[in-house]
Coordinates of C-alpha atoms and ligand atoms in Angstrom, one line a residue:
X1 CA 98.9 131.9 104.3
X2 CA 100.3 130.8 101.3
X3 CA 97.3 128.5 100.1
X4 CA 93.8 130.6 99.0
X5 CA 91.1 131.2 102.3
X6 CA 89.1 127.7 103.1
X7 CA 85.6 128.9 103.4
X8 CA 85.0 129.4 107.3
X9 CA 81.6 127.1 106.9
X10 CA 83.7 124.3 106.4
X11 CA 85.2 124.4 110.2
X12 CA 82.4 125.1 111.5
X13 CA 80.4 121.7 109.6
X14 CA 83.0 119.5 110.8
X15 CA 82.6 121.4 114.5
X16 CA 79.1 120.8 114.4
X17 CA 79.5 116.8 113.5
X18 CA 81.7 116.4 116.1
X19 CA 79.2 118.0 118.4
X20 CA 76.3 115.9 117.3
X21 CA 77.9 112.7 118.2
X22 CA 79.2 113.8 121.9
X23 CA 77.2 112.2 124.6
X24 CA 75.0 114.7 126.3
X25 CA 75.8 117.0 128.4
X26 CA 79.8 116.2 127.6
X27 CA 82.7 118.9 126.7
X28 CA 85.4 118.5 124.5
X29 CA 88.9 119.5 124.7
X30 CA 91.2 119.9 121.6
X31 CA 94.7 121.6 121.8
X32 CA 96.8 122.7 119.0
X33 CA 100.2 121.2 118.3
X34 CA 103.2 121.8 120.6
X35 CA 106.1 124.0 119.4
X36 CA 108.6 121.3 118.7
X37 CA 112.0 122.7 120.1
X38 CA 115.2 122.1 118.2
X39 CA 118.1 123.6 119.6
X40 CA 118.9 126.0 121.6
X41 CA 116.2 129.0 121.0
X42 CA 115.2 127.1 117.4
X43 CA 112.1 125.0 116.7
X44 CA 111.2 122.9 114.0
X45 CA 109.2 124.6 112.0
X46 CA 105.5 124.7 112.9
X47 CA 103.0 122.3 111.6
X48 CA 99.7 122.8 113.3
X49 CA 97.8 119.8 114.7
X50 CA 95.9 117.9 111.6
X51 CA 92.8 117.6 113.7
X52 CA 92.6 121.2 115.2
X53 CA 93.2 122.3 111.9
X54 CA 90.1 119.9 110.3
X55 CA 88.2 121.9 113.5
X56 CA 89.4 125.4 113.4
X57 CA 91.5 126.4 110.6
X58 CA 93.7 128.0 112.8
X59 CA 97.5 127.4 112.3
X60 CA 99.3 129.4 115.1
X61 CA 100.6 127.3 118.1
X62 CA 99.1 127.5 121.7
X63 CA 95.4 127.6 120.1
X64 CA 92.6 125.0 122.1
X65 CA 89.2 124.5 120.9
X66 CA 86.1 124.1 123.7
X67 CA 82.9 122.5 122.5
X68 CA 80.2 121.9 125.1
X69 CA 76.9 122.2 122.7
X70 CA 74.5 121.4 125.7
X71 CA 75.5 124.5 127.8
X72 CA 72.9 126.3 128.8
X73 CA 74.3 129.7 128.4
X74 CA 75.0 129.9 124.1
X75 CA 77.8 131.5 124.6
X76 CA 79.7 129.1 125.7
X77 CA 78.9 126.4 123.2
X78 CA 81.8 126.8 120.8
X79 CA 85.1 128.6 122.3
X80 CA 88.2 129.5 120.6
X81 CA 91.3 130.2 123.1
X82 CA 94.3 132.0 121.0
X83 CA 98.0 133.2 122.8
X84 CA 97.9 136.4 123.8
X85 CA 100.6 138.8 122.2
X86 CA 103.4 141.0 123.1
X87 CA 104.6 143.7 121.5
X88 CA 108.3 142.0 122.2
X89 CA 107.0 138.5 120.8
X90 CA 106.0 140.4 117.6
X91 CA 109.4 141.9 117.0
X92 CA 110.9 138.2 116.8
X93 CA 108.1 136.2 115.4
X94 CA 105.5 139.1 113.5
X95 CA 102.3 139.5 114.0
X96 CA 100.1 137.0 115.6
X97 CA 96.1 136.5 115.2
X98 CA 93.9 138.9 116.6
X99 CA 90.4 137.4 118.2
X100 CA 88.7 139.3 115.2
X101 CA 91.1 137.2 113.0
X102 CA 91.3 133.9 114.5
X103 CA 87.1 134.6 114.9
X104 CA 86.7 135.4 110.7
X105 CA 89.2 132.3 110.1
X106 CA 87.5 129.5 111.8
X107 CA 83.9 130.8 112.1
X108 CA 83.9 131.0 115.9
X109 CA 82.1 133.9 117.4
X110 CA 83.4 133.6 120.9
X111 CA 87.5 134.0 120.9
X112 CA 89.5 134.7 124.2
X113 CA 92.9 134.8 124.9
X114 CA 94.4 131.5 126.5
X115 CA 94.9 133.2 130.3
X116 CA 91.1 132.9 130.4
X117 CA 90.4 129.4 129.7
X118 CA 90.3 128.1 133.4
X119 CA 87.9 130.7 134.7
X120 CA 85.6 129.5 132.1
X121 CA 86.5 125.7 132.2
X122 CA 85.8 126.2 135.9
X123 CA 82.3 127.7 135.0
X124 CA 81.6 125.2 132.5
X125 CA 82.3 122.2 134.2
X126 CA 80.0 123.1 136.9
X127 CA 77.5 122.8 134.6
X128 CA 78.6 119.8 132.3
X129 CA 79.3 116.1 133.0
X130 CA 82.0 114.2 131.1
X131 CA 85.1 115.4 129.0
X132 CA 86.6 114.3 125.9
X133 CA 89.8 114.8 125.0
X134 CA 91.6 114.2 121.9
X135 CA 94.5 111.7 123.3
X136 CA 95.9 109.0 120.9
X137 CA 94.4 105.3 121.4
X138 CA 97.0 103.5 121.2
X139 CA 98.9 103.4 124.3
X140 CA 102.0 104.4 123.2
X141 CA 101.4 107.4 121.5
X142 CA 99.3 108.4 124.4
X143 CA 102.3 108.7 126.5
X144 CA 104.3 110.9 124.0
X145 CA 105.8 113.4 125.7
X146 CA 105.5 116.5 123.1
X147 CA 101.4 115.6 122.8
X148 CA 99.3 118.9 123.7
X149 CA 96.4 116.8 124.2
X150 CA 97.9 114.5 126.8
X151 CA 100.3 116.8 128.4
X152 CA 96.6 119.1 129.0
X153 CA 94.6 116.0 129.7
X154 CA 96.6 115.1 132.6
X155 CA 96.0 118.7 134.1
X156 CA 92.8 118.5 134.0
X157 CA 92.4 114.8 135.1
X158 CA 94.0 116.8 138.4
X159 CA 91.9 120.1 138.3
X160 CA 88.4 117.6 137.5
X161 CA 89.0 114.5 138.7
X162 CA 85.4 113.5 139.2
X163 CA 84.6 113.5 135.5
X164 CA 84.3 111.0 132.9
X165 CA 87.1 111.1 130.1
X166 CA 86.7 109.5 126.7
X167 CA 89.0 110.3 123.5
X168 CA 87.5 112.2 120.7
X169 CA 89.4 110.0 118.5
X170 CA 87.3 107.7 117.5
X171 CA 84.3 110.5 116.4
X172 CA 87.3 112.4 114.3
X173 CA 88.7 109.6 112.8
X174 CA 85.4 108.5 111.6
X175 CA 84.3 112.3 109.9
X176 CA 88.1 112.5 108.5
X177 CA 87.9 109.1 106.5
X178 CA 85.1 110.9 104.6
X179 CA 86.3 114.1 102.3
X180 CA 83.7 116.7 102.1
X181 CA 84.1 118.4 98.7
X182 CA 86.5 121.1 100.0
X183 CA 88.7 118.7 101.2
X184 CA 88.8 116.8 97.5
X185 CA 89.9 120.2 96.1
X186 CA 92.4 120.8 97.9
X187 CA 93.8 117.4 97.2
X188 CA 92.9 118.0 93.6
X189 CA 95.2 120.8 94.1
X190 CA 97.9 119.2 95.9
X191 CA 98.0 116.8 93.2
X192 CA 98.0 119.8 90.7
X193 CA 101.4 121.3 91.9
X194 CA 103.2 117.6 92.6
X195 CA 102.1 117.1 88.8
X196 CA 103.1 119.8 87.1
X197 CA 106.7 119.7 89.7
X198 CA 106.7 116.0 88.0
X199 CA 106.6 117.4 84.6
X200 CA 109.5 119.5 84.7
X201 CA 111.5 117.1 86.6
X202 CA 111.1 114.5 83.8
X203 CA 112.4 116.9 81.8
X204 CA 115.5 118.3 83.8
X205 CA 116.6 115.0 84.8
X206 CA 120.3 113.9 83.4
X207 CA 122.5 111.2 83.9
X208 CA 125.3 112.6 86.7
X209 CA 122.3 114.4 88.8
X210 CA 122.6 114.2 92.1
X211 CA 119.2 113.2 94.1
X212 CA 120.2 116.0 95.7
X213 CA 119.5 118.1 93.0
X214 CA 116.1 116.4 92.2
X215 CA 115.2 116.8 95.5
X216 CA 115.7 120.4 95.4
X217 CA 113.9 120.8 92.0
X218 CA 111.1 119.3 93.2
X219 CA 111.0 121.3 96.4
X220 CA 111.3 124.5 94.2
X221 CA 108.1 123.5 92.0
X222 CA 106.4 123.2 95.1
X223 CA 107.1 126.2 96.8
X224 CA 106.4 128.3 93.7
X225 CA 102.8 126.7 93.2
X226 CA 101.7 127.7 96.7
X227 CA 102.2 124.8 98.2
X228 CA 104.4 124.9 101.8
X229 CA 106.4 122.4 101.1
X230 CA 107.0 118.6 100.9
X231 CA 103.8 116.4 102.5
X232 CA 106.6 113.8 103.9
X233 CA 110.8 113.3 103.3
X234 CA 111.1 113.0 99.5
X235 CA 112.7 109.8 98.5
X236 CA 114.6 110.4 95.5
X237 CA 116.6 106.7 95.0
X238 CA 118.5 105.9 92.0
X239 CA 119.8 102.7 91.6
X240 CA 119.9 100.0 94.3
X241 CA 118.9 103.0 96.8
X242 CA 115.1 102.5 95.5
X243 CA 115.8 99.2 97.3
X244 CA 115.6 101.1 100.8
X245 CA 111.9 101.3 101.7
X246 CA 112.2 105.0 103.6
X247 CA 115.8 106.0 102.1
X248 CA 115.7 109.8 101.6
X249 CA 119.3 110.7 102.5
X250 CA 118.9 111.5 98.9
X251 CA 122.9 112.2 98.3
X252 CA 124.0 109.4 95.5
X253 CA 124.7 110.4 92.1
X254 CA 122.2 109.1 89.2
X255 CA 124.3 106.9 86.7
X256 CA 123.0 106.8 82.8
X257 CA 121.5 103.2 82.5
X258 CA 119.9 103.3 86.2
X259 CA 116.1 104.1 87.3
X260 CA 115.7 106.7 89.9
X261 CA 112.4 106.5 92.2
X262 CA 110.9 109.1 93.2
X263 CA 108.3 109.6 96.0
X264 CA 107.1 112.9 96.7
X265 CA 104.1 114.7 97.3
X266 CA 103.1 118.5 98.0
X267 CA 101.5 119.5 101.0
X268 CA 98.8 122.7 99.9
X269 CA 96.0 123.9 102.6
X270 CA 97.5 121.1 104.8
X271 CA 96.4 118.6 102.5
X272 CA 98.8 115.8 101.4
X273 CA 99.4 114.4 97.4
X274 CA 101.4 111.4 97.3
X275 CA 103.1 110.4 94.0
X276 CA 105.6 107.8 93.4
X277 CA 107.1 107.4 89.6
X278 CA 110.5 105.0 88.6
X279 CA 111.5 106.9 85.7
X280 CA 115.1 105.9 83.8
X281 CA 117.5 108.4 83.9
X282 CA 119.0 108.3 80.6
X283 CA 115.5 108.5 79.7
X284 CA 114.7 105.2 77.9
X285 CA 114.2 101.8 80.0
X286 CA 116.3 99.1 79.6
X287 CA 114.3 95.6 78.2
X288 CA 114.9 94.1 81.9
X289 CA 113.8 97.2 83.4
X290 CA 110.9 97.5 81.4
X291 CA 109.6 94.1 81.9
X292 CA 109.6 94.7 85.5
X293 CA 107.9 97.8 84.9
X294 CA 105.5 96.9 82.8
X295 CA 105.0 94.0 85.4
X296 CA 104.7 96.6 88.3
X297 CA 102.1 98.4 86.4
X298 CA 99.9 95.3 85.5
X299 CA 99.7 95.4 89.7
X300 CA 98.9 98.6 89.8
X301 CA 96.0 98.6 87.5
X302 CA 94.8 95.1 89.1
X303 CA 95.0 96.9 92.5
X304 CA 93.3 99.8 91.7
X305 CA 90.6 98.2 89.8
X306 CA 89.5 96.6 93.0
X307 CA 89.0 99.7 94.9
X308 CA 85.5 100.5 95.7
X309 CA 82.9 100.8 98.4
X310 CA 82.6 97.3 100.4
X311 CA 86.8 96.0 100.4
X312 CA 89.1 96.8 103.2
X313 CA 92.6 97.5 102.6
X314 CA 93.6 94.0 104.1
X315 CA 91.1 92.5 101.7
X316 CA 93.0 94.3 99.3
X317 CA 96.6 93.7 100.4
X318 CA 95.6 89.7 99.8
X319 CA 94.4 89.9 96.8
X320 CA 97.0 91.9 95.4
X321 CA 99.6 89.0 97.1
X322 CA 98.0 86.6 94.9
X323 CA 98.1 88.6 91.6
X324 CA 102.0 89.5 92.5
X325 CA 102.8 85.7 93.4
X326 CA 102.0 84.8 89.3
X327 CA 103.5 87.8 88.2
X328 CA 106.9 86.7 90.4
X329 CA 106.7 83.6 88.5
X330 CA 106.4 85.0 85.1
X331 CA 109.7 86.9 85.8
X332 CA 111.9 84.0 86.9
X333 CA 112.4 85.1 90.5
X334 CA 111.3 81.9 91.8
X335 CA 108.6 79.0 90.3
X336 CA 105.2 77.4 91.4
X337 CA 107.1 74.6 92.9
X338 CA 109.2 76.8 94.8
X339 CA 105.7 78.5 96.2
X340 CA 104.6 75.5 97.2
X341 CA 107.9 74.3 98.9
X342 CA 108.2 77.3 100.8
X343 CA 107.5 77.4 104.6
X344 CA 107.6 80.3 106.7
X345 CA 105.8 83.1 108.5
X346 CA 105.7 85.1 104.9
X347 CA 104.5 84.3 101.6
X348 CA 107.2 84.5 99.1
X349 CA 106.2 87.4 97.5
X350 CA 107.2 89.3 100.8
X351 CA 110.9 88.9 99.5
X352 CA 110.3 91.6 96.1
X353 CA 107.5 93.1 97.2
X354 CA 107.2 93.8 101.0
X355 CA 104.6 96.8 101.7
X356 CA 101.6 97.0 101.6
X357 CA 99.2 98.1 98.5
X358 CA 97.5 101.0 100.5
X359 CA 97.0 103.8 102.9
X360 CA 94.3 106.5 103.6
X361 CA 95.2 110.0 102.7
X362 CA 94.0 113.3 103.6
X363 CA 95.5 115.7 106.3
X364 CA 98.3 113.6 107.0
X365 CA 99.9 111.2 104.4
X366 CA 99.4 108.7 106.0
X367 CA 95.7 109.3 107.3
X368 CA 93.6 108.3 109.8
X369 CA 91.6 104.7 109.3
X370 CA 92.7 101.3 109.9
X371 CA 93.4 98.4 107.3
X372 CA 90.0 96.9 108.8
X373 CA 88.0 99.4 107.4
X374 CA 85.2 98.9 105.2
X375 CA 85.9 101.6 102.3
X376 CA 83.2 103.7 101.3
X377 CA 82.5 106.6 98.9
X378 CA 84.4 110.0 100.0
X379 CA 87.3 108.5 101.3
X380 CA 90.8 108.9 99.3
X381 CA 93.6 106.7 99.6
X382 CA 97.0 105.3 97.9
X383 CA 97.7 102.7 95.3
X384 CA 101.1 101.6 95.0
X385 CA 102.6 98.7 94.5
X386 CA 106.5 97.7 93.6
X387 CA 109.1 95.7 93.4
X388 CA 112.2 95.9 95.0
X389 CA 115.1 92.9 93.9
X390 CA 117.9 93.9 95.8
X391 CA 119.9 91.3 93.7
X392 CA 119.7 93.2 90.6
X393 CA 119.6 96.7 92.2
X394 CA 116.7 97.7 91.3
X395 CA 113.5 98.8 93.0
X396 CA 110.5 99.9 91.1
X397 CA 107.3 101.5 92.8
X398 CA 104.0 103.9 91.2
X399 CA 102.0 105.5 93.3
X400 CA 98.6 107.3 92.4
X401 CA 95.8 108.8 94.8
X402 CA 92.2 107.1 94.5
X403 CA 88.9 108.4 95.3
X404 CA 85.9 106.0 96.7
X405 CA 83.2 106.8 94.7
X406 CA 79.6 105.0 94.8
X407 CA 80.4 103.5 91.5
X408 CA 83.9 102.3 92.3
X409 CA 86.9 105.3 92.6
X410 CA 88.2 107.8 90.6
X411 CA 91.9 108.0 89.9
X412 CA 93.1 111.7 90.9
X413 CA 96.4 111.2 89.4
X414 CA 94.8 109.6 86.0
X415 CA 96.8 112.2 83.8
X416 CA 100.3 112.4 85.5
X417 CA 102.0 109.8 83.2
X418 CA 102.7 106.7 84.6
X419 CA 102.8 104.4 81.0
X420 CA 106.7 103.7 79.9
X421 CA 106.4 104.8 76.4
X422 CA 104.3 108.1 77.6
X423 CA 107.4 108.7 80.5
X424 CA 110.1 107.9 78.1
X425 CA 108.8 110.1 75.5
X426 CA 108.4 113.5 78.1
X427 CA 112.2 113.0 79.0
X428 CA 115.3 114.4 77.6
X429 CA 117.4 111.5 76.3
X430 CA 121.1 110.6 76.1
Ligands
MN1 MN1 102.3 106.3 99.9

């Protein structure tokens, strides 16, 4: 592992909440991720499962959790299944976990090796009534076909098909919301490395970069920190590019007088930062680019001022529409008559500015939780609004990561600079 050891106690609290809110008598079932095959022999390289790794701290594939805290016999309470090795697998891949190992990792006293899960499903489930498995709720990502969880939750609706099945989702995606104070430290730290990445890329940057380049300077200040790499596709856009919502082919050139956006984040422990800055690339905004800016940023201290415990992100999203509407107008992109003119299924607004404000992050970058959700201390997520006039080629977006706290949030990314004059002075000008 790259990152330093998470504290065993920390699996085995989120284990133990889980297994409070099963009904009784119930097992639960969760599978690691699948090997995602490439080509030929390849495979994409492995992420494990974000909510086998919340549960077990385990990252090797072919892993499967068994909780069933009602069992009468203790042992069989909390089971950890790992792949048993070969000495030929080991030649290719290296060493994999040992049950001592994978036991010491995620706190589990009982390990086995996979080939003995059914004897003991077969033993338990005489015992127990009711199965949860940790399939997606929404229909179509139910079905996907490279899903552990579904692929093994249609075996066993064939080998038990007498017992209740519920999804474990909605218990997880409750405890996930919440960040435990481990869980803020290791954002805190994934934050540390994208900000300290973001201070030397303000300084390298020069007009006649490729994004290319930034892309792999960033990648290389992430690597070197300990982190395992990029949380999600960097988008490094300069010029009209930014313009493209998701565009990371990341392969123009950066011309003196044009902003580049950036939108990156390292991924440490599994944990996910996500930063997004517009920064100029000669290094000093031009007076249209800076109003716009300067606009962008009113938003984004608007938005984040109205993060705390009570608001759901829809709540948000609305309000924020209404503070970007007048600050449309004060730019000249179109008038209060115009507003009131306009008919359609979208508010102006939607035209420059067509995301929304927020999203929950943790595990994943974009994290569990719904817009509907009523935010409450503990849980982290984005705030990052932009503008994007296609006309003008320019797109403009800034991004920070927010903690819910009881008296309103904390900003995680308060000292990565996000003020013009503090960006324009940290960069190397031509
Ligand atoms: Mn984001």
């Amino acid at each position: 592992m790259r990152y330093l050891p998470i504290p065993s106690d920390f699996f085995a609290a989120n284990r133990k909440n889980v297994s409070q809110r099963l009904e009784p008598g119930s097992v639960a079932l969760v599978c690691s991720s699948y090997q995602m095959p490439r080509n030929g022999d390849q495979y994409y390289p492995y992420r494990q499962n974000s909510d086998f790794f919340y549960l077990t701290g385990i990252e090797q594939e072919k892993s499967l959790l068994l909780l069933a805290p009602d069992s009468l016999q203790p042992e069989y309470r909390e089971l950890l299944f790992i792949l048993r090795s070969t000495p030929k697998m080991e030649i290719w891949e290296g060493k994999k976990l040992t049950l001592q190992e994978a036991s010491e990792i995620s706190g589990i006293a009982q390990v086995y090796y996979l080939d003995e899960l059914e004897g003991i499903l077969d033993r338990l489930m005489a015992e127990m009534d009711g199965l949860y498995v940790n399939t997606s709720l929404i229909a179509a990502e139910s079905k996907h076909p490279l899903s552990q969880d579904a692929m093994y939750a249609e075996k066993l609706r064939i080998r038990y098909p007498n017992q209740g099945y519920r999804s474990l989702q909605t218990i997880l995606q409750a405890l996930r919301l919440i960040k435990s104070d481990i869980e803020i430290t290791l954002l805190r730290e994934a934050i540390a490395i994208t900000r300290e990445t973001f201070l030397e890329v303000l300084q390298a940057i020069r007009p006649g970069n490729y994004e290319f380049e930034i892309e792999a300077l960033i990648y290389q200040g992430f690597i070197r920190r300990r982190a395992s790499g990029h949380a999600y596709e960097p988008i490094v856009a300069s010029g009209a590019n930014a313009c493209y919502l998701h565009y990371t082919r990341n392969c123009a050139r950066c011309q003196s007088g044009d902003l580049v956006l950036l939108d990156f984040g390292a991924e440490y422990a599994n944990y996910a930062a996500d930063l997004s800055r517009t920064i100029p690339v000669n290094g000093r905004y031009s007076k249209r680019q800076r109003e716009l800016y300067d606009s962008v940023l009113r938003t984004f201290y608007y938005a984040r001022s109205l993060m705390k415990p009570g608001i759901t992100i829809n709540q948000l999203n609305s309000e924020v529409g209404r503070w970007v509407q007048e600050e449309h107008v004060k730019l000249g992109l179109y008038t209060t008559g115009s507003i009131k003119a306009h008919q359609g299924e979208n508010p102006l607004w939607h035209n420059f500015y067509m995301h929304g404000t927020s999203h929950f992050l943790g595990l994943d970058v974009h994290d569990v939780g719904t817009k509907d959700q009523v935010l409450q201390p503990g849980m982290v997520l984005t705030c990052e609004p932009g503008i994007y006039i296609a006309d003008e080629g320019i797109g403009i977006r800034t991004e920070n990561n927010i903690l819910i706290t009881s008296e309103g949030y904390v900003d995680l990314m308060e000292n990565i600079p996000i003020e013009a004059d503090d960006i324009e002075q940290r960069m190397h000008h031509t």
